[in-house]
Amino acid sequence: QVQLVESGGGLVQPGGSLRLSCAASGSIFSIYAMGWYRQAPGKQRDLVATITSGGSTNYADSVKGRFSISRDSAKNTVYLQMNSLKAEDTAVYYCNARLGNSLGPLLWGQGTQVTVSS
């Protein structure tokens, strides 16, 4: 059974930085893509960034130039480096992974709170 385990969330001041990690564990043949989504209170869950097994990345307009997604394929781990954080970045951040190929099962982490104080 595959699990996604997140770490790195917490409280940070505006302008500060935070790094989130998400490790996939279990019997994994391959991971097609991994990504981060976020959901603020009263809002829908939105894309933050994704990265494929080939290294192709995609970012929400609101985080371009500030956030960077990366992966360590050998460790089945994805990272989200968040710089120049704003109060508007406050949300629950969810890691996800699509297994196998573009039509494979989609797995979600439990979510981790990121709070940017003002």
mmCIF file of C-alpha atoms in Angstrom:
data_model
loop_
_atom_site.group_PDB
_atom_site.id
_atom_site.type_symbol
_atom_site.label_atom_id
_atom_site.label_comp_id
_atom_site.label_asym_id
_atom_site.label_seq_id
_atom_site.Cartn_x
_atom_site.Cartn_y
_atom_site.Cartn_z
ATOM 1 C CA GLN A 1 0.000 0.000 0.000
ATOM 2 C CA VAL A 2 1.458 3.348 -1.085
ATOM 3 C CA GLN A 3 1.522 6.287 1.300
ATOM 4 C CA LEU A 4 2.535 9.926 0.956
ATOM 5 C CA VAL A 5 4.199 11.388 4.039
ATOM 6 C CA GLU A 6 4.546 15.163 4.225
ATOM 7 C CA SER A 7 6.745 17.345 6.384
ATOM 8 C CA GLY A 8 7.947 20.936 6.612
ATOM 9 C CA GLY A 9 4.757 22.879 7.172
ATOM 10 C CA GLY A 10 4.479 25.484 9.873
ATOM 11 C CA LEU A 11 4.400 29.168 10.704
ATOM 12 C CA VAL A 12 6.564 31.685 8.861
ATOM 13 C CA GLN A 13 6.725 35.475 8.586
ATOM 14 C CA PRO A 14 5.909 37.328 5.364
ATOM 15 C CA GLY A 15 8.950 37.400 3.113
ATOM 16 C CA GLY A 16 10.304 34.245 4.671
ATOM 17 C CA SER A 17 10.907 30.808 3.228
ATOM 18 C CA LEU A 18 9.702 27.306 3.871
ATOM 19 C CA ARG A 19 10.474 23.945 2.308
ATOM 20 C CA LEU A 20 7.905 21.173 2.112
ATOM 21 C CA SER A 21 8.795 17.538 1.549
ATOM 22 C CA CYS A 22 6.633 14.615 0.490
ATOM 23 C CA ALA A 23 7.934 11.066 0.376
ATOM 24 C CA ALA A 24 6.100 8.212 -1.307
ATOM 25 C CA SER A 25 6.612 4.834 0.296
ATOM 26 C CA GLY A 26 5.389 1.320 -0.358
ATOM 27 C CA SER A 27 5.330 -0.960 -3.373
ATOM 28 C CA ILE A 28 5.791 1.532 -6.183
ATOM 29 C CA PHE A 29 6.593 0.491 -9.728
ATOM 30 C CA SER A 30 6.857 4.043 -11.013
ATOM 31 C CA ILE A 31 5.512 7.535 -10.426
ATOM 32 C CA TYR A 32 4.294 9.465 -13.451
ATOM 33 C CA ALA A 33 4.019 12.819 -11.716
ATOM 34 C CA MET A 34 3.981 14.444 -8.303
ATOM 35 C CA GLY A 35 2.635 17.773 -7.258
ATOM 36 C CA TRP A 36 1.412 20.200 -4.660
ATOM 37 C CA TYR A 37 -2.047 21.693 -4.264
ATOM 38 C CA ARG A 38 -3.376 24.072 -1.664
ATOM 39 C CA GLN A 39 -6.711 24.982 -0.165
ATOM 40 C CA ALA A 40 -7.338 28.165 1.777
ATOM 41 C CA PRO A 41 -10.349 28.546 4.092
ATOM 42 C CA GLY A 42 -13.526 28.873 2.052
ATOM 43 C CA LYS A 43 -11.672 28.290 -1.220
ATOM 44 C CA GLN A 44 -11.357 25.420 -3.662
ATOM 45 C CA ARG A 45 -8.283 23.244 -3.859
ATOM 46 C CA ASP A 46 -5.948 24.717 -6.470
ATOM 47 C CA LEU A 47 -2.811 23.615 -8.262
ATOM 48 C CA VAL A 48 0.455 24.998 -6.916
ATOM 49 C CA ALA A 49 3.044 23.060 -8.914
ATOM 50 C CA THR A 50 3.594 19.701 -10.575
ATOM 51 C CA ILE A 51 6.593 17.804 -11.869
ATOM 52 C CA THR A 52 6.661 14.744 -14.113
ATOM 53 C CA SER A 53 9.093 11.852 -14.055
ATOM 54 C CA GLY A 54 10.806 13.500 -17.023
ATOM 55 C CA GLY A 55 11.329 16.748 -15.134
ATOM 56 C CA SER A 56 8.664 18.881 -16.793
ATOM 57 C CA THR A 57 7.228 21.436 -14.351
ATOM 58 C CA ASN A 58 4.055 23.466 -14.173
ATOM 59 C CA TYR A 59 3.282 26.346 -11.786
ATOM 60 C CA ALA A 60 0.293 28.393 -10.818
ATOM 61 C CA ASP A 61 0.656 32.002 -11.945
ATOM 62 C CA SER A 62 0.429 33.180 -8.347
ATOM 63 C CA VAL A 63 3.621 31.359 -7.327
ATOM 64 C CA LYS A 64 5.798 31.674 -10.424
ATOM 65 C CA GLY A 65 9.181 33.118 -9.552
ATOM 66 C CA ARG A 66 8.694 32.419 -5.850
ATOM 67 C CA PHE A 67 8.111 28.674 -5.540
ATOM 68 C CA SER A 68 10.173 25.861 -6.987
ATOM 69 C CA ILE A 69 9.238 22.194 -7.231
ATOM 70 C CA SER A 70 11.873 19.484 -7.447
ATOM 71 C CA ARG A 71 12.170 15.752 -6.966
ATOM 72 C CA ASP A 72 14.573 13.047 -5.924
ATOM 73 C CA SER A 73 13.513 10.068 -8.023
ATOM 74 C CA ALA A 74 15.687 7.609 -6.126
ATOM 75 C CA LYS A 75 13.868 8.522 -2.907
ATOM 76 C CA ASN A 76 10.424 9.000 -4.492
ATOM 77 C CA THR A 77 10.333 12.388 -2.841
ATOM 78 C CA VAL A 78 9.057 15.734 -4.069
ATOM 79 C CA TYR A 79 9.961 19.109 -2.577
ATOM 80 C CA LEU A 80 8.384 22.524 -2.683
ATOM 81 C CA GLN A 81 10.735 25.408 -1.938
ATOM 82 C CA MET A 82 8.647 28.456 -1.059
ATOM 83 C CA ASN A 83 10.352 31.848 -1.015
ATOM 84 C CA SER A 84 9.083 35.401 -0.566
ATOM 85 C CA LEU A 85 6.030 34.071 1.208
ATOM 86 C CA LYS A 86 2.908 36.207 1.437
ATOM 87 C CA ALA A 87 -0.088 36.076 3.735
ATOM 88 C CA GLU A 88 -2.104 34.951 0.711
ATOM 89 C CA ASP A 89 -0.045 31.743 0.619
ATOM 90 C CA THR A 90 -1.629 30.609 3.874
ATOM 91 C CA ALA A 91 -3.417 27.334 3.190
ATOM 92 C CA VAL A 92 -3.423 23.622 3.752
ATOM 93 C CA TYR A 93 -0.944 22.172 1.277
ATOM 94 C CA TYR A 94 -1.559 18.714 -0.161
ATOM 95 C CA CYS A 95 0.969 16.490 -1.853
ATOM 96 C CA ASN A 96 -0.192 14.155 -4.597
ATOM 97 C CA ALA A 97 1.220 11.525 -6.893
ATOM 98 C CA ARG A 98 -0.032 9.846 -10.033
ATOM 99 C CA LEU A 99 1.268 6.306 -10.272
ATOM 100 C CA GLY A 100 2.402 4.502 -13.404
ATOM 101 C CA ASN A 101 1.189 6.687 -16.236
ATOM 102 C CA SER A 102 -1.126 9.592 -17.005
ATOM 103 C CA LEU A 103 -4.175 7.390 -16.396
ATOM 104 C CA GLY A 104 -2.853 5.764 -13.232
ATOM 105 C CA PRO A 105 -4.303 6.091 -9.752
ATOM 106 C CA LEU A 106 -4.040 9.427 -7.988
ATOM 107 C CA LEU A 107 -2.844 9.403 -4.389
ATOM 108 C CA TRP A 108 -3.156 12.275 -1.921
ATOM 109 C CA GLY A 109 -1.277 13.100 1.238
ATOM 110 C CA GLN A 110 -2.968 14.136 4.448
ATOM 111 C CA GLY A 111 -2.276 17.843 4.036
ATOM 112 C CA THR A 112 -0.038 20.138 6.029
ATOM 113 C CA GLN A 113 -0.796 23.627 7.293
ATOM 114 C CA VAL A 114 1.297 26.551 6.092
ATOM 115 C CA THR A 115 0.605 29.821 7.875
ATOM 116 C CA VAL A 116 2.223 33.102 6.843
ATOM 117 C CA SER A 117 1.780 35.715 9.535
ATOM 118 C CA SER A 118 1.195 39.393 8.943
#
